[in-house]
Short mmCIF file of C-alpha atoms and ligand atoms in Angstrom, two decimals:
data_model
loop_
_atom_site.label_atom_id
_atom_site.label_comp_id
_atom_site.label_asym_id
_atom_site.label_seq_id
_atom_site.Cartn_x
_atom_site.Cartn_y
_atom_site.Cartn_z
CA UNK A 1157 0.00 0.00 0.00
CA UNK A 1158 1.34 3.36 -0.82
CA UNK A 1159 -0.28 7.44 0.47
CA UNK A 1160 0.05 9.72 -1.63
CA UNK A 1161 2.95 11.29 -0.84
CA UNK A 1162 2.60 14.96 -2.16
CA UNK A 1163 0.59 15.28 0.49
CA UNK A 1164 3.21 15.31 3.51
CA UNK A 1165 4.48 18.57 1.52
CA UNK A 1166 1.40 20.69 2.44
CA UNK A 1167 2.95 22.95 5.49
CA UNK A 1168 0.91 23.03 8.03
CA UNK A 1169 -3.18 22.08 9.02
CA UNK A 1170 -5.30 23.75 6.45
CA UNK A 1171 -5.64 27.12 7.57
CA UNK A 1172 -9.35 27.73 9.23
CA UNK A 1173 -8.78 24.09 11.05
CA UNK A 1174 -5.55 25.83 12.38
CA UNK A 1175 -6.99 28.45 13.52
CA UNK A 1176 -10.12 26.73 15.25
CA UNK A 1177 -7.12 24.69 16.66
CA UNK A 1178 -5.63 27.36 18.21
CA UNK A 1179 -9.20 29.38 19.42
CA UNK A 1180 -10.21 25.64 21.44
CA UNK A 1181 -6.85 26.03 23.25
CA UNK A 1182 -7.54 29.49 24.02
CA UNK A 1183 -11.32 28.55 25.10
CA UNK A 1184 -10.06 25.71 27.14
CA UNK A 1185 -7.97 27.78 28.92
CA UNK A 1186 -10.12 30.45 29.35
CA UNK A 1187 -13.55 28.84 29.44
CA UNK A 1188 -15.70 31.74 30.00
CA UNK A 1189 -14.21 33.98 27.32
CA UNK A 1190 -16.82 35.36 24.89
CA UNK A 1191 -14.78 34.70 21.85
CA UNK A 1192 -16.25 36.61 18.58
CA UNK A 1193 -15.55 35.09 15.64
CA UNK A 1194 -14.47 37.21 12.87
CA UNK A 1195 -12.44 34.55 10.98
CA UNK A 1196 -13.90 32.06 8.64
CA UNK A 1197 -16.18 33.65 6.40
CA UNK A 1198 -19.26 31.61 7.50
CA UNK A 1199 -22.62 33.08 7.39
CA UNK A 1200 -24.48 33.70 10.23
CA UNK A 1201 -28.23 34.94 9.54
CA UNK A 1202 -30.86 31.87 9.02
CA UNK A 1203 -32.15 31.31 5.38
CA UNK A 1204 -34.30 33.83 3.42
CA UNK A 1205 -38.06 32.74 4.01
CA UNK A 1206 -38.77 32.20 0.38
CA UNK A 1207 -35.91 29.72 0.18
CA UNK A 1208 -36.79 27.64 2.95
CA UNK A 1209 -40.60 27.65 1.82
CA UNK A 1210 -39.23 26.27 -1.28
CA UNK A 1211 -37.24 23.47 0.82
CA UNK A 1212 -40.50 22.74 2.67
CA UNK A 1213 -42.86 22.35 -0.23
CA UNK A 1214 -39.95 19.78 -1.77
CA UNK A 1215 -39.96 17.93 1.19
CA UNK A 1216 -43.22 17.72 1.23
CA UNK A 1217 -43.05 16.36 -2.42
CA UNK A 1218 -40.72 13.54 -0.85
CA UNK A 1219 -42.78 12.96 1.06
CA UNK A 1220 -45.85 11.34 -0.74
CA UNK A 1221 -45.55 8.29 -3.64
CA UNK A 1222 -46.80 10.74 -6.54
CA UNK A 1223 -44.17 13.29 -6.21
CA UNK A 1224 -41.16 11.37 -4.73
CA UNK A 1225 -37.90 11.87 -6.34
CA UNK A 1226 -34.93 9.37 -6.31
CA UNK A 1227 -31.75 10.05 -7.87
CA UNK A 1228 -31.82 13.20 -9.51
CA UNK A 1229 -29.63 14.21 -12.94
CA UNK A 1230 -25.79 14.55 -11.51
CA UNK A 1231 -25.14 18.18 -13.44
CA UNK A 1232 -28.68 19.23 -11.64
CA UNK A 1233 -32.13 19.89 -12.27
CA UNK A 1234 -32.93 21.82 -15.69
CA UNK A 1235 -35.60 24.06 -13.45
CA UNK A 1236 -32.28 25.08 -11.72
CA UNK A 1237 -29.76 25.48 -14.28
CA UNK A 1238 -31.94 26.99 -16.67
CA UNK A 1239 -32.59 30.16 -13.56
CA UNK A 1240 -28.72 30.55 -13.33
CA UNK A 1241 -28.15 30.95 -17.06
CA UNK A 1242 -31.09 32.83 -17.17
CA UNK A 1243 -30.19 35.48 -13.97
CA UNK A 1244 -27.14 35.20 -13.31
CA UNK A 1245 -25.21 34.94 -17.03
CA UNK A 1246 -27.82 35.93 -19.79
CA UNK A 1247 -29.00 38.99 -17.82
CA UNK A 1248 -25.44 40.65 -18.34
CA UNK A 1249 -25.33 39.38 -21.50
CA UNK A 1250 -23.17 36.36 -21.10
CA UNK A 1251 -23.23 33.66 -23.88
CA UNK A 1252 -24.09 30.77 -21.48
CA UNK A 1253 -26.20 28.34 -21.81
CA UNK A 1254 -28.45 25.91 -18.96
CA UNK A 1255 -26.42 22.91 -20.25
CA UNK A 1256 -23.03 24.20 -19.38
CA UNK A 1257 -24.01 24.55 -15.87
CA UNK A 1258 -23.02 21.97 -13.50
CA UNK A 1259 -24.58 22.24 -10.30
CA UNK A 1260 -22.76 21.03 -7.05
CA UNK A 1261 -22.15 20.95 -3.77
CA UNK A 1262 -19.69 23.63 -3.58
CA UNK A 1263 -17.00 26.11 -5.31
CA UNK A 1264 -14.40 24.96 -3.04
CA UNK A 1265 -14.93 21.61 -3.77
CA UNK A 1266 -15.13 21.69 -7.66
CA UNK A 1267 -11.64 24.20 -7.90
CA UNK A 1268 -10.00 20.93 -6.93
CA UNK A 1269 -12.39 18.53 -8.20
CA UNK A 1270 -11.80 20.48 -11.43
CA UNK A 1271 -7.74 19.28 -11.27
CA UNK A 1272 -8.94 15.74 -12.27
CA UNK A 1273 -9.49 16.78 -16.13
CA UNK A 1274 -6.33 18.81 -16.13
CA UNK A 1275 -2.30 17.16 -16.67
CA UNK A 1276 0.26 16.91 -14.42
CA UNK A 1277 2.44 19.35 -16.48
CA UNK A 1278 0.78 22.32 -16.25
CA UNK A 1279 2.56 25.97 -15.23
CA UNK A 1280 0.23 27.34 -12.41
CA UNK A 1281 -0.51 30.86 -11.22
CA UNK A 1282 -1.98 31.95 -7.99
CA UNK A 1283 -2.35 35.18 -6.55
CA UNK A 1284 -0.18 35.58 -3.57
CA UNK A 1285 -2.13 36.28 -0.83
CA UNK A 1286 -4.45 33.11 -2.02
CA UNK A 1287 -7.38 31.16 -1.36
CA UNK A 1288 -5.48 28.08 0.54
CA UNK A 1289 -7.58 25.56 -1.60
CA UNK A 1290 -5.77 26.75 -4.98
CA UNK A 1291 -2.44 25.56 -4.13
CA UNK A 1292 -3.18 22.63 -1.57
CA UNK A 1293 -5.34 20.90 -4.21
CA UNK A 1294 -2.19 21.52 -6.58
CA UNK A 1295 0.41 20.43 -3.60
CA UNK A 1296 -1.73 16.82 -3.45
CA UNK A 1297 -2.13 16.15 -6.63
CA UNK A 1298 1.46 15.92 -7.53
CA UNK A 1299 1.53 19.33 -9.28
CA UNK A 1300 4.30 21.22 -6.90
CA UNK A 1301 7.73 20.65 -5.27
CA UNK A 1302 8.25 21.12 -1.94
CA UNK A 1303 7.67 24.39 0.16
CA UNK A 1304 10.68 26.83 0.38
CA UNK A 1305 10.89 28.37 3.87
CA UNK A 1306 8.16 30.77 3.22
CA UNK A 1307 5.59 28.87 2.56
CA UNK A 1308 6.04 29.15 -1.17
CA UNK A 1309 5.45 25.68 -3.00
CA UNK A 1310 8.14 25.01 -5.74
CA UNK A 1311 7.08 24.77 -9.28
CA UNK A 1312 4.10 27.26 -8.84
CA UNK A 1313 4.23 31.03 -10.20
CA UNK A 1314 3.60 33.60 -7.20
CA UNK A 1315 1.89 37.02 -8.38
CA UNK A 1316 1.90 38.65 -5.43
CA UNK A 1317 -0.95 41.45 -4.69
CA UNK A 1318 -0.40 43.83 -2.17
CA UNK A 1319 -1.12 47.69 -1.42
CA UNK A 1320 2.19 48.65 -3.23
CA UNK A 1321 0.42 47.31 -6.63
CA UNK A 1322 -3.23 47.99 -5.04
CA UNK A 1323 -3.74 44.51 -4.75
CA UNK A 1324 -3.65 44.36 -8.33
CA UNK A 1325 -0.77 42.26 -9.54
CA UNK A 1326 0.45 42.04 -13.15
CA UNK A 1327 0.42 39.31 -15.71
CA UNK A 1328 2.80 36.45 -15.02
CA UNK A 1329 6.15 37.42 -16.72
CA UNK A 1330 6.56 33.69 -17.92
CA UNK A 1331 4.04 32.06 -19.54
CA UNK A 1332 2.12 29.61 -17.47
CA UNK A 1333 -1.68 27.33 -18.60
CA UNK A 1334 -3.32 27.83 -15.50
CA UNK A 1335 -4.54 30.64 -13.78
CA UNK A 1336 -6.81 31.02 -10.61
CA UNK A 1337 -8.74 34.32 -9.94
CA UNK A 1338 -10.62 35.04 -7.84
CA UNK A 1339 -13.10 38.46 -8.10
CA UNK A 1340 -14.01 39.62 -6.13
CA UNK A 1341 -10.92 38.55 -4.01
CA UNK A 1342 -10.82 36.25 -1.10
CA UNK A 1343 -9.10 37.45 1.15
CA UNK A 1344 -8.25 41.05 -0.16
CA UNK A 1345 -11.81 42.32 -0.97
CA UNK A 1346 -10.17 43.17 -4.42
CA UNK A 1347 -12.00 43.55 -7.65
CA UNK A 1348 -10.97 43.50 -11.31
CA UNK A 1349 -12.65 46.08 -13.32
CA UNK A 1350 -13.22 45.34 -16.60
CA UNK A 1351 -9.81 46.31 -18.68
CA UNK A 1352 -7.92 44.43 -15.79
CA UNK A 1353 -10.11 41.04 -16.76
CA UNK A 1354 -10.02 41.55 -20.42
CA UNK A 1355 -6.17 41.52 -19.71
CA UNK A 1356 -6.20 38.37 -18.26
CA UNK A 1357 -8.58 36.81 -20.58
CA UNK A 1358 -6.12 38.25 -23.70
CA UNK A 1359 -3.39 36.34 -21.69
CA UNK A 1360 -4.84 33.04 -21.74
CA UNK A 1361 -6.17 33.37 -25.35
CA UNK A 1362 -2.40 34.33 -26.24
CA UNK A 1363 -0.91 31.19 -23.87
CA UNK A 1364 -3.97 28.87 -24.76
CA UNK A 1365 -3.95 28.90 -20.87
CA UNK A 1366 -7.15 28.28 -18.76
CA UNK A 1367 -8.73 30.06 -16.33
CA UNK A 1368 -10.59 29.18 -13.15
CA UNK A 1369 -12.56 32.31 -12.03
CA UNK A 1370 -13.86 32.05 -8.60
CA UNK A 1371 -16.80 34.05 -8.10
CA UNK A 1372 -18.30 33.18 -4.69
CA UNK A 1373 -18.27 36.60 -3.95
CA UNK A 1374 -20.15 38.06 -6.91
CA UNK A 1375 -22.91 39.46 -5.02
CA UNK A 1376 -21.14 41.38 -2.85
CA UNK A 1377 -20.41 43.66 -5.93
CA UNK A 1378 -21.58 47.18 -5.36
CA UNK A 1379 -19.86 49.49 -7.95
CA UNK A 1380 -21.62 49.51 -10.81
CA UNK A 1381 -18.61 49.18 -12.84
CA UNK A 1382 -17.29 45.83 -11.92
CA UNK A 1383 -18.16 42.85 -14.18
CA UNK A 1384 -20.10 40.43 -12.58
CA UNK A 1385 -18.65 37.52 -14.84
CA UNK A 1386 -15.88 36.38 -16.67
CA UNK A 1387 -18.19 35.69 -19.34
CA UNK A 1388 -18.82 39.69 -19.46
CA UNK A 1389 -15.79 40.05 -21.06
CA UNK A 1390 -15.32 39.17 -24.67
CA UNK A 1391 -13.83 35.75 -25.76
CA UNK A 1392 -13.55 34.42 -21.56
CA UNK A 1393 -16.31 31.88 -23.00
CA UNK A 1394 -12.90 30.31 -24.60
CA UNK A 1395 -10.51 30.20 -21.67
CA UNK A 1396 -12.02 30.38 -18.17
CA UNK A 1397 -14.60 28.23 -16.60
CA UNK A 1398 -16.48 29.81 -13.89
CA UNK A 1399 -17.27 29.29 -10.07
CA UNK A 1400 -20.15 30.33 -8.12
CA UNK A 1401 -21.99 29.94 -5.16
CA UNK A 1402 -25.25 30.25 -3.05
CA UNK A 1403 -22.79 30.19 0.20
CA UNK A 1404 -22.52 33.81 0.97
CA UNK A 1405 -25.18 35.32 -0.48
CA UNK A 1406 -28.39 32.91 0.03
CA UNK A 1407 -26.47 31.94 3.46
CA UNK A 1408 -25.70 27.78 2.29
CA UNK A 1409 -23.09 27.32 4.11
CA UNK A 1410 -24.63 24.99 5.46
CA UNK A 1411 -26.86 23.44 3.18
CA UNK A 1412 -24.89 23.44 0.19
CA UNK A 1413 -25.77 24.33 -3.20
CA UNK A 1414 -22.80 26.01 -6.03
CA UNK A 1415 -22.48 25.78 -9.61
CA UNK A 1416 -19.72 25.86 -11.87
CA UNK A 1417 -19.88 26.99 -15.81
CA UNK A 1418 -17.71 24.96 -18.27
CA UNK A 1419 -18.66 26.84 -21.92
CA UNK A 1420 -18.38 24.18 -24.73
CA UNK A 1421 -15.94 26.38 -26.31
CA UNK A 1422 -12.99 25.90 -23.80
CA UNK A 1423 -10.65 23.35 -25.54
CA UNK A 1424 -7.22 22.19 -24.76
CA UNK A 1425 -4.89 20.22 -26.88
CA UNK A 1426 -5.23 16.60 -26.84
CA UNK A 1427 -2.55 13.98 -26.27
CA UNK A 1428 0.32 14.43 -28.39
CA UNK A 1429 -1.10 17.41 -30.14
CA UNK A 1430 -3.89 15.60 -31.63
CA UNK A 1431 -7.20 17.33 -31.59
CA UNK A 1432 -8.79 19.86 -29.12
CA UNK A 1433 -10.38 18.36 -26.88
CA UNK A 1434 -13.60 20.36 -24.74
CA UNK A 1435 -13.35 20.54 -21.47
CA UNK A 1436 -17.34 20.72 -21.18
CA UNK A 1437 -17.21 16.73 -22.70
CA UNK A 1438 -14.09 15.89 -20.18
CA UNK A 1439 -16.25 17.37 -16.56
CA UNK A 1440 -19.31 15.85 -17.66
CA UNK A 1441 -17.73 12.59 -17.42
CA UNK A 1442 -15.89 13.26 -14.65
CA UNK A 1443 -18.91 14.98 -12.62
CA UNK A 1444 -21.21 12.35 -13.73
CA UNK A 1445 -18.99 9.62 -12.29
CA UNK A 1446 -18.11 11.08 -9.13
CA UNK A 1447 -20.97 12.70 -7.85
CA UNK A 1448 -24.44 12.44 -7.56
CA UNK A 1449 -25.84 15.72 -7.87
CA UNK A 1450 -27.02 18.29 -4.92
CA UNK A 1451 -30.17 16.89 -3.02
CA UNK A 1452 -33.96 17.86 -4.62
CA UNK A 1453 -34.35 19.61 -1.92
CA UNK A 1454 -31.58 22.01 -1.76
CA UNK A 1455 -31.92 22.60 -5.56
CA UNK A 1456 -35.57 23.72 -5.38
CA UNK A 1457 -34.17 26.03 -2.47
CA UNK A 1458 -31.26 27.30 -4.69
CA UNK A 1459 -34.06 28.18 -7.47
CA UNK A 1460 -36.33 30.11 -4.82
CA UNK A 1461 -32.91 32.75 -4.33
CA UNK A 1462 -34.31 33.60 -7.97
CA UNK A 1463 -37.95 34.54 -7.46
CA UNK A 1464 -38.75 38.31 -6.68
CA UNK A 1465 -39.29 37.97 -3.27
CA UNK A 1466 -35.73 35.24 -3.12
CA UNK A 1467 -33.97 37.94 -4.88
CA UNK A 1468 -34.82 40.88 -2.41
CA UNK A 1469 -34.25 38.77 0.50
CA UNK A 1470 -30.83 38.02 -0.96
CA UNK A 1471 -30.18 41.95 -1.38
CA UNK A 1472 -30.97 42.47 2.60
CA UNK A 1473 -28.57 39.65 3.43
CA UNK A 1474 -26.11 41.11 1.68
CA UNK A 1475 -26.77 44.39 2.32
CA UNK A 1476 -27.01 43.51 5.83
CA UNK A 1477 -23.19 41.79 6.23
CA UNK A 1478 -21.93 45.01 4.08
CA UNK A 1479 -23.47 46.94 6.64
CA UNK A 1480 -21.16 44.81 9.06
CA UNK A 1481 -18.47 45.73 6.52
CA UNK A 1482 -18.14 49.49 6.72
CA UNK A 1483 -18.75 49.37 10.71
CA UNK A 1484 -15.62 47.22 10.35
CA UNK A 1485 -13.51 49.46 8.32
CA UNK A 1486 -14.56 53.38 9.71
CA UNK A 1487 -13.27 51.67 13.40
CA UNK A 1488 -10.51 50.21 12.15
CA UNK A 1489 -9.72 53.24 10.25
CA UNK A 1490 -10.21 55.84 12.93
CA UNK A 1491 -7.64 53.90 15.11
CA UNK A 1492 -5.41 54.95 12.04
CA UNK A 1493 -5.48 51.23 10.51
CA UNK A 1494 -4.73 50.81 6.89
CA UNK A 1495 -7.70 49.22 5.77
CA UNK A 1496 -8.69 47.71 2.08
CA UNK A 1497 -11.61 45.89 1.02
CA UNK A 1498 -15.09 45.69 2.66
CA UNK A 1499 -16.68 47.86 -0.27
CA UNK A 1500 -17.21 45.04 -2.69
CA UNK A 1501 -16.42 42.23 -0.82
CA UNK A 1502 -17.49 40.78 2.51
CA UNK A 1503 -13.83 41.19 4.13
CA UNK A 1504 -11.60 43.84 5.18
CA UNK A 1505 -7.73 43.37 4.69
CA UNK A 1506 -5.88 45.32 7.29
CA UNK A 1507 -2.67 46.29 7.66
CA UNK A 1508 -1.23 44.92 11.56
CA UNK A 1509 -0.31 47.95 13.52
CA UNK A 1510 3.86 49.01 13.66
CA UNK A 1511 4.12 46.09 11.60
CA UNK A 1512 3.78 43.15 14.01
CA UNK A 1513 3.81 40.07 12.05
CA UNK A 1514 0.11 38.35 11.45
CA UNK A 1515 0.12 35.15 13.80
CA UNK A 1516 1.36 37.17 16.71
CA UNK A 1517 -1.48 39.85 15.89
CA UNK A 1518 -3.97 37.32 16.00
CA UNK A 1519 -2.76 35.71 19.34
CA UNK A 1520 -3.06 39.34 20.55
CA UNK A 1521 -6.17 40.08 19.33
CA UNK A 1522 -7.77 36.58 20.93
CA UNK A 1523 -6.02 37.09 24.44
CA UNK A 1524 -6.47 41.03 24.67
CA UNK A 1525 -9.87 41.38 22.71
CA UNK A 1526 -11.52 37.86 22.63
CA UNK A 1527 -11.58 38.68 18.61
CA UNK A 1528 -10.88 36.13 15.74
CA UNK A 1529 -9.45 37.13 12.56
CA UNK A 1530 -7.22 35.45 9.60
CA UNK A 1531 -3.58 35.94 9.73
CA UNK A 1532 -2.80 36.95 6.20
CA UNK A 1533 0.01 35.17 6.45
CA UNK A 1534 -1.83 32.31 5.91
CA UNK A 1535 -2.93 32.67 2.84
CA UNK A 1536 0.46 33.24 1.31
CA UNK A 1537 3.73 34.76 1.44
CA UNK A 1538 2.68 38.08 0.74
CA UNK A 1539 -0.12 38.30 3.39
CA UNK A 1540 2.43 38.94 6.21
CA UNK A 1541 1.86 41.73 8.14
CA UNK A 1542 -2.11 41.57 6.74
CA UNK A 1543 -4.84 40.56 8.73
CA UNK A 1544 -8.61 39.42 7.67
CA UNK A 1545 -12.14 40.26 9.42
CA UNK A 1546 -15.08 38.86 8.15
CA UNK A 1547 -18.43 41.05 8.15
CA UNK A 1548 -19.97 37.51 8.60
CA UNK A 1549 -21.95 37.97 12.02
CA UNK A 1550 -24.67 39.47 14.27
CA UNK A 1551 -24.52 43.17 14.43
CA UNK A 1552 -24.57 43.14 17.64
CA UNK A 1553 -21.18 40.60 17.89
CA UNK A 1554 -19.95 42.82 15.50
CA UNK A 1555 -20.34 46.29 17.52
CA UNK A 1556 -18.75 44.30 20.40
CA UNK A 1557 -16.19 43.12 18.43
CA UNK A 1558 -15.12 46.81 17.71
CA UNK A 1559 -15.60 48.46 20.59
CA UNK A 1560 -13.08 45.50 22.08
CA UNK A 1561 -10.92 46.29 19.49
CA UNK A 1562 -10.68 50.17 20.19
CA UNK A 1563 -9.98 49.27 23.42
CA UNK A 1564 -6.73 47.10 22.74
CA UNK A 1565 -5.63 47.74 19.84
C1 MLT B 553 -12.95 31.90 3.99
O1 MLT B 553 -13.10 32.27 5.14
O2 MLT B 553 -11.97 32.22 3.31
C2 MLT B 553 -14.03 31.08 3.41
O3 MLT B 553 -14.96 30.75 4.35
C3 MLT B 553 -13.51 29.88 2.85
C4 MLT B 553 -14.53 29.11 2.12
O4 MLT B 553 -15.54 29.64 1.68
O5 MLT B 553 -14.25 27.94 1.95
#
């Protein structure tokens, strides 16, 4: 019997395990701290009422002979698909079609299920700071050397984005076939504008490179400016499959419900230079033999966040954790913290005070304030001396959360 081996490479515990890791000890040894947690970006606020009287009426359907529903079709139900191309891609005039929708159980989950239809030789980019998932998916499947004392995985080009290049870095100065974005940005609250994706999308065209565009964040968008999709931008329906999720806007967290677009136009060479191959035909396959779609139940929930009355009570979720946002960022900028993000994104990206590194920030924050945030550090290189806050929790735990922090910081 043999492990897979690339595995022992990853550094450390996957970052928000490490973290809970280290908030248990500090709970155990302090058991009646009120910690706030301000770390993970996990909703907190229960289900809009026209999604979970959508989920009742399904399980009601379950629930007698007539209606009862076994195993449903793995990419997910056509009423479902055919609302996200409809609302989410056509509406901005996206050339996406219901059948290139695959619905599943997560955007996290399908940016590394997605690895199974790509190589093993393929030059990677990630944004340094980065979503952890990007690279560990990349370190354990064999695509990476070992880590270098920083944290930085061999074999993998670094494009670092910090406030020196406003978080915006620039195209990789070697040419690489795989590029992760993520818009807007997880963990710098970061958007693209439009000339800064049609960049990236005249990159891959020029490097027949792919690219996997993590939207989870899309409705957090507020200025009207900033494209909603890849697909928004001319000729992406070529090079860059799409991510998206019902997580942080329709509050699944919990329940579960994503979606990820592969256009039938996004080809890659076959083997030996034979024929392009779509990558729509490759992730059905691979999505149809792995997985067995999102439950009934969930899916008619996911389609309620598209009715009228879904839709609004989307817009006062959101509206609601933004409103956590900027209570977030006018504290931490009257204690004269350099702040970024929180306008279009549900997380503010601070800079630690004189410069103390992010790990011991955090430890300060949890012993002095009773606070959770992320270490930047954690997601990369180029997050030290950055910290994370999530707008992701009661008003009221996040007023305390403040007023704790004006008093230690
Ligand atoms: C985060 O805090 O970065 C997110 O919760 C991660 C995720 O959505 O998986």
């Amino acid at each position: 019997m043999q492990i897979n081996h690339h595995s022992l490479k990853l550094q450390a515990g996957y970052l928000f395990p490490e973290i809970a890791r280290r908030v248990d000890a500090f709970t155990t040894a302090q058991p009646d701290a009120d910690v706030i947690r301000l770390g993970i970006g996990d909703v907190t606020e229960p289900l809009p009422p026209a999604i979970v009287a959508a989920m009742h009426d399904a399980l009601d359907e379950m629930s007698r002979r007539e209606t009862f529903r076994g195993y449903g079709p793995e990419q997910g139900y056509a009423f479902l698909r055919e609302k996200i191309a409809e609302h989410d891609y056509q509406a901005r005039g996206c050339a996406v079609d219901a059948d290139e929708i695959f619905v599943s159980d997560g955007s996290k989950c399908d940016t590394g299920n997605f690895l199974d239809v790509l190589g093993a030789g393929n030059r990677i980019a990630v944004l340094d700071p980065v979503y952890p998932v990007y690279v560990d998916t990349n370190v354990m499947a064999g695509h990476t050397g070992e880590a270098d004392t920083e944290g930085r995985y061999e074999g993998l080009v670094y494009l670092p984005a910090t406030a020196d290049n406003d978080f915006a870095p620039a195209l990789p100065s070697e040419p690489v076939d795989l590029i992760y974005l993520c818009y807007p940005n997880n963990p710098t609250g970061a958007v693209a504008g439009h000339a800064a994706l049609k960049a990236w999308v005249e990159y891959a065209r020029a490097h027949d490179a792919l690219i996997l565009f993590d939207a989870a964040y899309e409705a957090y968008i507020t200025d009207p400016d900033v494209p909603h999709s890849i697909y928004e931008i001319e000729g992406a329906t070529e090079v860059a499959v799409e991510l998206r999720s019902f997580s942080k806007n329709a509050g699944f967290t919990g329940t579960r419900c994503a979606h990820t677009v592969v256009p039938r136009g996004v080809t890659a060479p076959g083997p030996g230079g034979s024929d392009r191959v779509p990558l729509h035909q490759l992730w059905t396959r691979r999505h149809t033999t792995k997985f067995n779609g999102v439950s009934y139940i969930v899916q008619r929930g996911a389609e309620a966040a598209y009715s009228d009355e879904g839709r609004a009570q989307i817009r006062s979720l959101v509206d609601f954790y933004m409103e956590n946002a900027s209570i977030i960022s006018r504290t931490l900028t009257e204690l004269g913290i350099s702040v970024y993000g929180g306008t279009n994104a549900p997380y503010i990206w601070l800079r630690t005070p004189d410069g103390e590194d992010s790990w011991s920030f955090f430890d300060r924050l949890l012993k002095q304030a009773h606070v959770v945030g992320t270490p930047g550090s954690g997601f990369g290189a180029a997050g030290e001396g950055y910290f994370r806050i999530s707008a992701f929790n009661s008003r009221e735990n996040v007023g305390e959360a403040m007023r704790r922090i004006r008093e230690s910081v």
